[in-house]
PDB file of C-alpha atoms and ligand atoms in Angstrom:
ATOM      1  CA  UNK A 283      50.014 -48.694  39.215  1.00 82.00           C
ATOM      2  CA  UNK A 284      49.117 -46.361  36.295  1.00 93.00           C
ATOM      3  CA  UNK A 285      51.333 -43.297  35.967  1.00 97.00           C
ATOM      4  CA  UNK A 286      49.840 -39.802  35.666  1.00 98.00           C
ATOM      5  CA  UNK A 287      51.010 -36.245  35.177  1.00 98.00           C
ATOM      6  CA  UNK A 288      49.106 -32.966  35.003  1.00 98.00           C
ATOM      7  CA  UNK A 289      50.547 -29.493  34.660  1.00 97.00           C
ATOM      8  CA  UNK A 290      49.409 -25.900  34.386  1.00 96.00           C
ATOM      9  CA  UNK A 291      50.792 -22.677  32.994  1.00 95.00           C
ATOM     10  CA  UNK A 292      48.768 -20.256  35.096  1.00 90.00           C
ATOM     11  CA  UNK A 293      45.163 -19.269  35.630  1.00 81.00           C
ATOM     12  CA  UNK A 294      44.964 -16.064  33.604  1.00 72.00           C
ATOM     13  CA  UNK A 295      42.755 -15.299  30.672  1.00 73.00           C
ATOM     14  CA  UNK A 296      44.353 -14.660  27.326  1.00 77.00           C
ATOM     15  CA  UNK A 297      41.601 -13.167  25.201  1.00 79.00           C
ATOM     16  CA  UNK A 298      40.881 -14.927  21.917  1.00 80.00           C
ATOM     17  CA  UNK A 299      41.366 -11.546  20.244  1.00 81.00           C
ATOM     18  CA  UNK A 300      44.909 -11.435  21.604  1.00 79.00           C
ATOM     19  CA  UNK A 301      45.730 -15.026  20.774  1.00 83.00           C
ATOM     20  CA  UNK A 302      47.217 -15.528  17.325  1.00 88.00           C
ATOM     21  CA  UNK A 303      47.637 -19.060  15.957  1.00 91.00           C
ATOM     22  CA  UNK A 304      51.386 -18.594  16.295  1.00 91.00           C
ATOM     23  CA  UNK A 305      51.138 -17.531  19.929  1.00 88.00           C
ATOM     24  CA  UNK A 306      48.791 -20.381  20.729  1.00 89.00           C
ATOM     25  CA  UNK A 307      51.110 -22.912  19.184  1.00 93.00           C
ATOM     26  CA  UNK A 308      54.052 -21.523  21.174  1.00 93.00           C
ATOM     27  CA  UNK A 309      52.102 -21.992  24.416  1.00 93.00           C
ATOM     28  CA  UNK A 310      50.874 -25.459  23.578  1.00 94.00           C
ATOM     29  CA  UNK A 311      54.244 -26.632  22.370  1.00 96.00           C
ATOM     30  CA  UNK A 312      55.987 -25.335  25.528  1.00 96.00           C
ATOM     31  CA  UNK A 313      53.415 -27.180  27.652  1.00 96.00           C
ATOM     32  CA  UNK A 314      53.809 -30.290  25.533  1.00 98.00           C
ATOM     33  CA  UNK A 315      57.600 -30.261  25.865  1.00 98.00           C
ATOM     34  CA  UNK A 316      57.275 -30.044  29.672  1.00 98.00           C
ATOM     35  CA  UNK A 317      54.593 -32.736  29.728  1.00 98.00           C
ATOM     36  CA  UNK A 318      56.562 -35.133  27.562  1.00 98.00           C
ATOM     37  CA  UNK A 319      59.782 -34.700  29.545  1.00 98.00           C
ATOM     38  CA  UNK A 320      57.935 -35.453  32.784  1.00 98.00           C
ATOM     39  CA  UNK A 321      56.005 -38.338  31.237  1.00 98.00           C
ATOM     40  CA  UNK A 322      59.237 -39.810  29.916  1.00 98.00           C
ATOM     41  CA  UNK A 323      60.632 -39.773  33.447  1.00 98.00           C
ATOM     42  CA  UNK A 324      57.542 -41.536  34.838  1.00 98.00           C
ATOM     43  CA  UNK A 325      57.465 -44.096  32.046  1.00 98.00           C
ATOM     44  CA  UNK A 326      61.068 -45.061  32.870  1.00 98.00           C
ATOM     45  CA  UNK A 327      59.882 -45.822  36.402  1.00 97.00           C
ATOM     46  CA  UNK A 328      61.096 -42.431  37.604  1.00 98.00           C
ATOM     47  CA  UNK A 329      59.767 -40.887  40.810  1.00 98.00           C
ATOM     48  CA  UNK A 330      56.796 -38.517  40.859  1.00 98.00           C
ATOM     49  CA  UNK A 331      59.027 -36.041  42.684  1.00 98.00           C
ATOM     50  CA  UNK A 332      61.508 -36.019  39.787  1.00 98.00           C
ATOM     51  CA  UNK A 333      58.720 -35.751  37.226  1.00 98.00           C
ATOM     52  CA  UNK A 334      57.157 -32.640  38.765  1.00 98.00           C
ATOM     53  CA  UNK A 335      60.555 -30.981  39.082  1.00 98.00           C
ATOM     54  CA  UNK A 336      61.323 -31.757  35.426  1.00 98.00           C
ATOM     55  CA  UNK A 337      57.976 -30.332  34.258  1.00 98.00           C
ATOM     56  CA  UNK A 338      58.282 -27.149  36.288  1.00 98.00           C
ATOM     57  CA  UNK A 339      61.924 -26.599  35.329  1.00 98.00           C
ATOM     58  CA  UNK A 340      61.021 -26.846  31.668  1.00 98.00           C
ATOM     59  CA  UNK A 341      58.316 -24.176  32.078  1.00 97.00           C
ATOM     60  CA  UNK A 342      60.663 -22.003  34.176  1.00 97.00           C
ATOM     61  CA  UNK A 343      63.067 -22.008  31.223  1.00 97.00           C
ATOM     62  CA  UNK A 344      60.388 -20.646  28.883  1.00 95.00           C
ATOM     63  CA  UNK A 345      59.717 -16.906  28.883  1.00 92.00           C
ATOM     64  CA  UNK A 346      56.013 -17.393  28.066  1.00 93.00           C
ATOM     65  CA  UNK A 347      55.238 -18.291  31.676  1.00 94.00           C
ATOM     66  CA  UNK A 348      55.452 -16.252  34.841  1.00 94.00           C
ATOM     67  CA  UNK A 349      58.147 -18.333  36.541  1.00 96.00           C
ATOM     68  CA  UNK A 350      61.943 -18.479  36.232  1.00 97.00           C
ATOM     69  CA  UNK A 351      62.971 -16.793  32.970  1.00 96.00           C
ATOM     70  CA  UNK A 352      59.535 -15.251  32.290  1.00 93.00           C
ATOM     71  CA  UNK A 353      58.983 -13.883  35.804  1.00 94.00           C
ATOM     72  CA  UNK A 354      57.064 -10.617  36.039  1.00 91.00           C
ATOM     73  CA  UNK A 355      58.576  -7.336  37.269  1.00 91.00           C
ATOM     74  CA  UNK A 356      58.278  -6.158  40.875  1.00 91.00           C
ATOM     75  CA  UNK A 357      57.589  -2.488  41.696  1.00 89.00           C
ATOM     76  CA  UNK A 358      61.373  -1.983  41.933  1.00 89.00           C
ATOM     77  CA  UNK A 359      61.894  -3.399  38.446  1.00 90.00           C
ATOM     78  CA  UNK A 360      63.422  -6.627  39.751  1.00 91.00           C
ATOM     79  CA  UNK A 361      62.264 -10.253  39.692  1.00 94.00           C
ATOM     80  CA  UNK A 362      61.458 -12.016  42.969  1.00 96.00           C
ATOM     81  CA  UNK A 363      60.520 -15.642  42.597  1.00 97.00           C
ATOM     82  CA  UNK A 364      58.735 -18.143  44.833  1.00 98.00           C
ATOM     83  CA  UNK A 365      58.634 -21.939  44.468  1.00 98.00           C
ATOM     84  CA  UNK A 366      57.781 -25.073  46.418  1.00 98.00           C
ATOM     85  CA  UNK A 367      57.828 -28.843  46.049  1.00 99.00           C
ATOM     86  CA  UNK A 368      56.317 -31.625  48.135  1.00 98.00           C
ATOM     87  CA  UNK A 369      56.708 -35.395  48.263  1.00 98.00           C
ATOM     88  CA  UNK A 370      53.455 -37.234  49.038  1.00 98.00           C
ATOM     89  CA  UNK A 371      55.308 -40.314  50.303  1.00 98.00           C
ATOM     90  CA  UNK A 372      56.311 -38.770  53.578  1.00 98.00           C
ATOM     91  CA  UNK A 373      55.158 -35.150  53.236  1.00 98.00           C
ATOM     92  CA  UNK A 374      58.683 -33.796  53.119  1.00 98.00           C
ATOM     93  CA  UNK A 375      58.726 -30.399  51.442  1.00 98.00           C
ATOM     94  CA  UNK A 376      61.000 -27.554  50.379  1.00 98.00           C
ATOM     95  CA  UNK A 377      60.251 -23.965  49.411  1.00 98.00           C
ATOM     96  CA  UNK A 378      61.907 -20.653  48.606  1.00 98.00           C
ATOM     97  CA  UNK A 379      60.483 -17.130  48.572  1.00 98.00           C
ATOM     98  CA  UNK A 380      61.772 -13.838  47.183  1.00 98.00           C
ATOM     99  CA  UNK A 381      64.783 -15.291  45.406  1.00 98.00           C
ATOM    100  CA  UNK A 382      66.465 -13.386  42.593  1.00 97.00           C
ATOM    101  CA  UNK A 383      68.727 -14.434  39.723  1.00 97.00           C
ATOM    102  CA  UNK A 384      68.130 -18.154  40.280  1.00 98.00           C
ATOM    103  CA  UNK A 385      67.620 -19.957  36.965  1.00 98.00           C
ATOM    104  CA  UNK A 386      65.410 -22.679  38.449  1.00 98.00           C
ATOM    105  CA  UNK A 387      63.800 -21.757  41.769  1.00 98.00           C
ATOM    106  CA  UNK A 388      62.045 -25.159  41.860  1.00 98.00           C
ATOM    107  CA  UNK A 389      65.428 -26.862  42.008  1.00 98.00           C
ATOM    108  CA  UNK A 390      66.463 -24.616  44.870  1.00 98.00           C
ATOM    109  CA  UNK A 391      63.223 -25.566  46.661  1.00 98.00           C
ATOM    110  CA  UNK A 392      64.130 -29.219  46.218  1.00 98.00           C
ATOM    111  CA  UNK A 393      67.600 -28.568  47.610  1.00 98.00           C
ATOM    112  CA  UNK A 394      66.011 -26.918  50.659  1.00 98.00           C
ATOM    113  CA  UNK A 395      63.981 -30.097  51.094  1.00 98.00           C
ATOM    114  CA  UNK A 396      66.876 -32.511  50.649  1.00 98.00           C
ATOM    115  CA  UNK A 397      69.969 -30.613  51.744  1.00 98.00           C
ATOM    116  CA  UNK A 398      68.779 -28.512  54.665  1.00 98.00           C
ATOM    117  CA  UNK A 399      66.852 -29.142  57.867  1.00 98.00           C
ATOM    118  CA  UNK A 400      64.284 -26.555  56.860  1.00 98.00           C
ATOM    119  CA  UNK A 401      61.147 -26.272  54.760  1.00 98.00           C
ATOM    120  CA  UNK A 402      61.065 -22.610  53.697  1.00 98.00           C
ATOM    121  CA  UNK A 403      63.957 -20.195  53.110  1.00 98.00           C
ATOM    122  CA  UNK A 404      63.363 -16.614  52.020  1.00 98.00           C
ATOM    123  CA  UNK A 405      65.230 -13.592  50.638  1.00 97.00           C
ATOM    124  CA  UNK A 406      68.884 -13.019  51.499  1.00 98.00           C
ATOM    125  CA  UNK A 407      69.120 -16.244  53.505  1.00 98.00           C
ATOM    126  CA  UNK A 408      67.737 -18.301  50.635  1.00 98.00           C
ATOM    127  CA  UNK A 409      70.276 -16.635  48.341  1.00 98.00           C
ATOM    128  CA  UNK A 410      73.138 -17.582  50.678  1.00 98.00           C
ATOM    129  CA  UNK A 411      71.893 -21.147  50.668  1.00 98.00           C
ATOM    130  CA  UNK A 412      71.713 -21.080  46.844  1.00 98.00           C
ATOM    131  CA  UNK A 413      75.315 -19.911  46.723  1.00 98.00           C
ATOM    132  CA  UNK A 414      76.395 -22.692  49.046  1.00 98.00           C
ATOM    133  CA  UNK A 415      74.524 -25.224  46.869  1.00 98.00           C
ATOM    134  CA  UNK A 416      76.153 -23.737  43.750  1.00 98.00           C
ATOM    135  CA  UNK A 417      72.777 -23.176  42.169  1.00 97.00           C
ATOM    136  CA  UNK A 418      72.816 -21.965  38.588  1.00 98.00           C
ATOM    137  CA  UNK A 419      72.492 -18.158  38.492  1.00 97.00           C
ATOM    138  CA  UNK A 420      71.543 -15.829  35.644  1.00 97.00           C
ATOM    139  CA  UNK A 421      71.983 -12.083  35.228  1.00 94.00           C
ATOM    140  CA  UNK A 422      69.145  -9.547  34.888  1.00 89.00           C
ATOM    141  CA  UNK A 423      69.259  -9.691  31.075  1.00 91.00           C
ATOM    142  CA  UNK A 424      68.188 -13.338  31.159  1.00 95.00           C
ATOM    143  CA  UNK A 425      64.977 -12.394  32.960  1.00 93.00           C
ATOM    144  CA  UNK A 426      64.195  -9.395  30.747  1.00 88.00           C
ATOM    145  CA  UNK A 427      61.145  -9.805  28.573  1.00 83.00           C
ATOM    146  CA  UNK A 428      59.680  -6.937  26.570  1.00 83.00           C
ATOM    147  CA  UNK A 429      56.077  -8.063  27.105  1.00 80.00           C
ATOM    148  CA  UNK A 430      56.541  -8.328  30.882  1.00 82.00           C
ATOM    149  CA  UNK A 431      58.296  -4.965  30.879  1.00 81.00           C
ATOM    150  CA  UNK A 432      55.334  -3.336  29.117  1.00 81.00           C
ATOM    151  CA  UNK A 433      52.923  -5.010  31.566  1.00 79.00           C
ATOM    152  CA  UNK A 434      54.901  -3.458  34.399  1.00 81.00           C
ATOM    153  CA  UNK A 435      55.126  -0.042  32.715  1.00 82.00           C
ATOM    154  CA  UNK A 436      51.336   0.071  32.470  1.00 76.00           C
ATOM    155  CA  UNK A 437      50.859  -0.068  36.265  1.00 77.00           C
ATOM    156  CA  UNK A 438      54.276   0.910  37.586  1.00 78.00           C
ATOM    157  CA  UNK A 439      53.221   4.316  38.902  1.00 73.00           C
ATOM    158  CA  UNK A 440      50.097   3.052  40.628  1.00 75.00           C
ATOM    159  CA  UNK A 441      49.429   1.175  43.849  1.00 69.00           C
ATOM    160  CA  UNK A 442      48.032  -1.673  41.788  1.00 68.00           C
ATOM    161  CA  UNK A 443      49.603  -5.049  41.363  1.00 68.00           C
ATOM    162  CA  UNK A 444      48.508  -7.702  38.958  1.00 65.00           C
ATOM    163  CA  UNK A 445      48.718 -11.305  38.014  1.00 65.00           C
ATOM    164  CA  UNK A 446      50.029 -12.321  34.623  1.00 65.00           C
ATOM    165  CA  UNK A 447      47.677 -12.406  31.561  1.00 58.00           C
ATOM    166  CA  UNK A 448      44.385 -10.713  31.821  1.00 53.00           C
ATOM    167  CA  UNK A 449      41.498  -9.341  29.935  1.00 49.00           C
ATOM    168  CA  UNK A 450      43.426  -6.045  30.085  1.00 49.00           C
ATOM    169  CA  UNK A 451      41.347  -4.393  32.759  1.00 42.00           C
ATOM    170  CA  UNK A 452      43.906  -2.001  34.123  1.00 43.00           C
ATOM    171  CA  UNK A 453      41.877  -0.906  37.139  1.00 39.00           C
ATOM    172  CA  UNK A 454      41.238  -4.358  38.460  1.00 36.00           C
ATOM    173  CA  UNK A 455      43.849  -6.337  36.628  1.00 38.00           C
ATOM    174  CA  UNK A 456      43.735 -10.094  36.770  1.00 38.00           C
ATOM    175  CA  UNK A 457      46.917 -11.504  35.346  1.00 41.00           C
ATOM    176  CA  UNK A 458      48.328 -14.964  36.014  1.00 54.00           C
ATOM    177  CA  UNK A 459      50.921 -17.310  34.579  1.00 82.00           C
ATOM    178  CA  UNK A 460      52.421 -19.314  37.394  1.00 93.00           C
ATOM    179  CA  UNK A 461      53.436 -22.892  36.588  1.00 97.00           C
ATOM    180  CA  UNK A 462      52.870 -26.139  38.419  1.00 98.00           C
ATOM    181  CA  UNK A 463      52.684 -29.902  38.120  1.00 98.00           C
ATOM    182  CA  UNK A 464      51.352 -32.930  39.968  1.00 98.00           C
ATOM    183  CA  UNK A 465      52.283 -36.541  39.245  1.00 98.00           C
ATOM    184  CA  UNK A 466      51.730 -40.132  40.300  1.00 98.00           C
ATOM    185  CA  UNK A 467      54.519 -42.657  39.654  1.00 98.00           C
ATOM    186  CA  UNK A 468      54.445 -46.389  39.047  1.00 98.00           C
ATOM    187  CA  UNK A 469      54.772 -47.025  42.784  1.00 97.00           C
ATOM    188  CA  UNK A 470      51.694 -44.944  43.537  1.00 97.00           C
ATOM    189  CA  UNK A 471      53.713 -42.112  45.057  1.00 98.00           C
ATOM    190  CA  UNK A 472      52.520 -38.613  44.288  1.00 98.00           C
ATOM    191  CA  UNK A 473      54.192 -35.183  44.316  1.00 98.00           C
ATOM    192  CA  UNK A 474      53.397 -31.533  43.591  1.00 98.00           C
ATOM    193  CA  UNK A 475      55.483 -28.516  42.541  1.00 98.00           C
ATOM    194  CA  UNK A 476      54.693 -24.845  41.887  1.00 98.00           C
ATOM    195  CA  UNK A 477      56.830 -21.907  40.727  1.00 98.00           C
ATOM    196  CA  UNK A 478      56.063 -18.242  40.114  1.00 97.00           C
ATOM    197  CA  UNK A 479      57.361 -14.736  39.656  1.00 95.00           C
ATOM    198  CA  UNK A 480      54.324 -13.607  41.688  1.00 93.00           C
ATOM    199  CA  UNK A 481      52.404 -10.528  40.666  1.00 89.00           C
ATOM    200  CA  UNK A 482      53.468  -7.629  38.454  1.00 87.00           C
ATOM    201  CA  UNK A 483      54.393  -4.502  40.457  1.00 88.00           C
ATOM    202  CA  UNK A 484      54.323  -6.383  43.792  1.00 91.00           C
ATOM    203  CA  UNK A 485      55.921  -4.526  46.711  1.00 90.00           C
ATOM    204  CA  UNK A 486      57.086  -4.849  50.287  1.00 93.00           C
ATOM    205  CA  UNK A 487      58.368  -8.385  50.034  1.00 94.00           C
ATOM    206  CA  UNK A 488      54.957  -9.670  49.060  1.00 95.00           C
ATOM    207  CA  UNK A 489      54.798 -13.474  49.093  1.00 97.00           C
ATOM    208  CA  UNK A 490      51.847 -15.309  47.542  1.00 96.00           C
ATOM    209  CA  UNK A 491      50.673 -18.872  47.968  1.00 98.00           C
ATOM    210  CA  UNK A 492      53.113 -20.554  45.588  1.00 98.00           C
ATOM    211  CA  UNK A 493      55.896 -21.045  48.118  1.00 98.00           C
ATOM    212  CA  UNK A 494      53.587 -21.819  51.014  1.00 98.00           C
ATOM    213  CA  UNK A 495      53.119 -25.517  51.707  1.00 98.00           C
ATOM    214  CA  UNK A 496      49.427 -26.144  52.295  1.00 98.00           C
ATOM    215  CA  UNK A 497      48.312 -22.994  50.483  1.00 98.00           C
ATOM    216  CA  UNK A 498      49.704 -23.231  46.931  1.00 98.00           C
ATOM    217  CA  UNK A 499      51.263 -26.687  47.008  1.00 98.00           C
ATOM    218  CA  UNK A 500      50.460 -29.901  48.839  1.00 98.00           C
ATOM    219  CA  UNK A 501      50.942 -33.648  48.343  1.00 98.00           C
ATOM    220  CA  UNK A 502      49.953 -36.606  50.478  1.00 98.00           C
ATOM    221  CA  UNK A 503      49.872 -40.187  49.197  1.00 98.00           C
ATOM    222  CA  UNK A 504      46.729 -40.788  51.240  1.00 98.00           C
ATOM    223  CA  UNK A 505      44.790 -38.106  49.379  1.00 98.00           C
ATOM    224  CA  UNK A 506      46.013 -35.989  46.480  1.00 98.00           C
ATOM    225  CA  UNK A 507      48.645 -33.685  45.003  1.00 98.00           C
ATOM    226  CA  UNK A 508      47.727 -30.035  44.413  1.00 98.00           C
ATOM    227  CA  UNK A 509      49.395 -27.081  42.670  1.00 98.00           C
ATOM    228  CA  UNK A 510      47.389 -23.859  42.755  1.00 97.00           C
ATOM    229  CA  UNK A 511      47.293 -20.807  40.543  1.00 95.00           C
ATOM    230  CA  UNK A 512      45.283 -17.611  40.914  1.00 93.00           C
ATOM    231  CA  UNK A 513      45.390 -14.606  43.246  1.00 92.00           C
ATOM    232  CA  UNK A 514      47.647 -15.861  45.995  1.00 95.00           C
ATOM    233  CA  UNK A 515      46.035 -13.841  48.777  1.00 95.00           C
ATOM    234  CA  UNK A 516      42.818 -15.910  48.454  1.00 96.00           C
ATOM    235  CA  UNK A 517      44.696 -19.190  48.372  1.00 97.00           C
ATOM    236  CA  UNK A 518      46.644 -18.200  51.492  1.00 98.00           C
ATOM    237  CA  UNK A 519      43.501 -17.326  53.447  1.00 98.00           C
ATOM    238  CA  UNK A 520      41.766 -20.515  52.397  1.00 97.00           C
ATOM    239  CA  UNK A 521      44.859 -22.719  52.961  1.00 98.00           C
ATOM    240  CA  UNK A 522      43.461 -24.138  49.761  1.00 98.00           C
ATOM    241  CA  UNK A 523      45.729 -27.042  48.808  1.00 98.00           C
ATOM    242  CA  UNK A 524      45.617 -28.503  52.324  1.00 98.00           C
ATOM    243  CA  UNK A 525      41.891 -27.939  52.592  1.00 98.00           C
ATOM    244  CA  UNK A 526      41.272 -30.066  49.492  1.00 98.00           C
ATOM    245  CA  UNK A 527      43.422 -32.824  50.984  1.00 98.00           C
ATOM    246  CA  UNK A 528      41.694 -32.555  54.383  1.00 98.00           C
ATOM    247  CA  UNK A 529      38.204 -32.895  52.905  1.00 98.00           C
ATOM    248  CA  UNK A 530      39.343 -36.084  51.216  1.00 98.00           C
ATOM    249  CA  UNK A 531      41.060 -37.460  54.296  1.00 98.00           C
ATOM    250  CA  UNK A 532      38.598 -36.527  57.016  1.00 98.00           C
ATOM    251  CA  UNK A 533      35.325 -36.459  55.130  1.00 98.00           C
ATOM    252  CA  UNK A 534      36.047 -39.056  52.466  1.00 98.00           C
ATOM    253  CA  UNK A 535      35.160 -36.673  49.654  1.00 98.00           C
ATOM    254  CA  UNK A 536      36.353 -37.495  46.148  1.00 98.00           C
ATOM    255  CA  UNK A 537      39.050 -35.243  44.698  1.00 97.00           C
ATOM    256  CA  UNK A 538      36.480 -33.690  42.377  1.00 98.00           C
ATOM    257  CA  UNK A 539      34.027 -32.942  45.199  1.00 98.00           C
ATOM    258  CA  UNK A 540      36.724 -31.652  47.542  1.00 98.00           C
ATOM    259  CA  UNK A 541      38.159 -29.334  44.897  1.00 97.00           C
ATOM    260  CA  UNK A 542      34.738 -28.061  43.867  1.00 97.00           C
ATOM    261  CA  UNK A 543      33.801 -27.327  47.469  1.00 97.00           C
ATOM    262  CA  UNK A 544      37.007 -25.447  48.211  1.00 97.00           C
ATOM    263  CA  UNK A 545      37.041 -23.453  44.987  1.00 93.00           C
TER     264      UNK A 545
HETATM  265  N1  LIG B 632      49.430 -17.578  42.879  1.00 61.07           N
HETATM  266  C1  LIG B 632      50.450 -16.722  42.365  1.00 61.07           C
HETATM  267  C2  LIG B 632      50.769 -15.641  43.380  1.00 61.07           C
HETATM  268  O1  LIG B 632      49.845 -15.130  43.998  1.00 61.07           O
HETATM  269  C3  LIG B 632      50.098 -16.056  41.076  1.00 61.07           C
HETATM  270  C4  LIG B 632      49.638 -16.960  39.978  1.00 61.07           C
HETATM  271  O2  LIG B 632      49.093 -18.033  40.204  1.00 61.07           O
HETATM  272  O3  LIG B 632      49.847 -16.565  38.831  1.00 61.07           O
HETATM  273  O4  LIG B 632      51.909 -15.258  43.512  1.00 61.07           O
END
């Protein structure tokens, strides 16, 4: 079976005018490092599930992306992260929402999948579970990023919230930067993983699609593996990742046709 890996660093638009050659090479090299680490795993006959976790962890450790270290600021000036992972072999899945101070939320999601009887843990409960699992924690300074801070400052006193990276339209901001990966291993098993800091200036315990199995993440060996990025509210309403899989399973659509129809 041929191995495959695909990853993304968010759906936002970074304007050409804002992209210097240096910045561009930092983005591409961070993506390449994640890609190569995951590919290495797959080429050593590693599992798709391990490969997607490796890719997402690598991007979570890089402040350029809105996940883990580079997570955007909430309205309270904190970082609340969401992540999920799914194994296409048997559709087991794990997810966490609204976690803070966790170095790699995707790893915590995997622990939920493998070490608990649950699929999704959120907030204070998820943090207790992380403590029990001795998950690696980081202090606020680790998550501080001047660029993210300035993004937050620009909308902090408004009701607006925004995704990461936009064409700088402050009234209807569109900023994204979530990370995700899908992979197929040598045994033909597939997996998907997604991680995000959500949206800048988000309030009220807002949870997007990234930690919701079926909305932002889905994997099923019979169909496909999906990791979404974009305005989570739309992906939640459309149950997008599952919808793509369903069109393939029930209507025999190709992945391309299913994805095009849903999008
Ligand atoms: N989907 C993510 C969310 O709504 C944001 C993103 O993709 O950047 O939280």
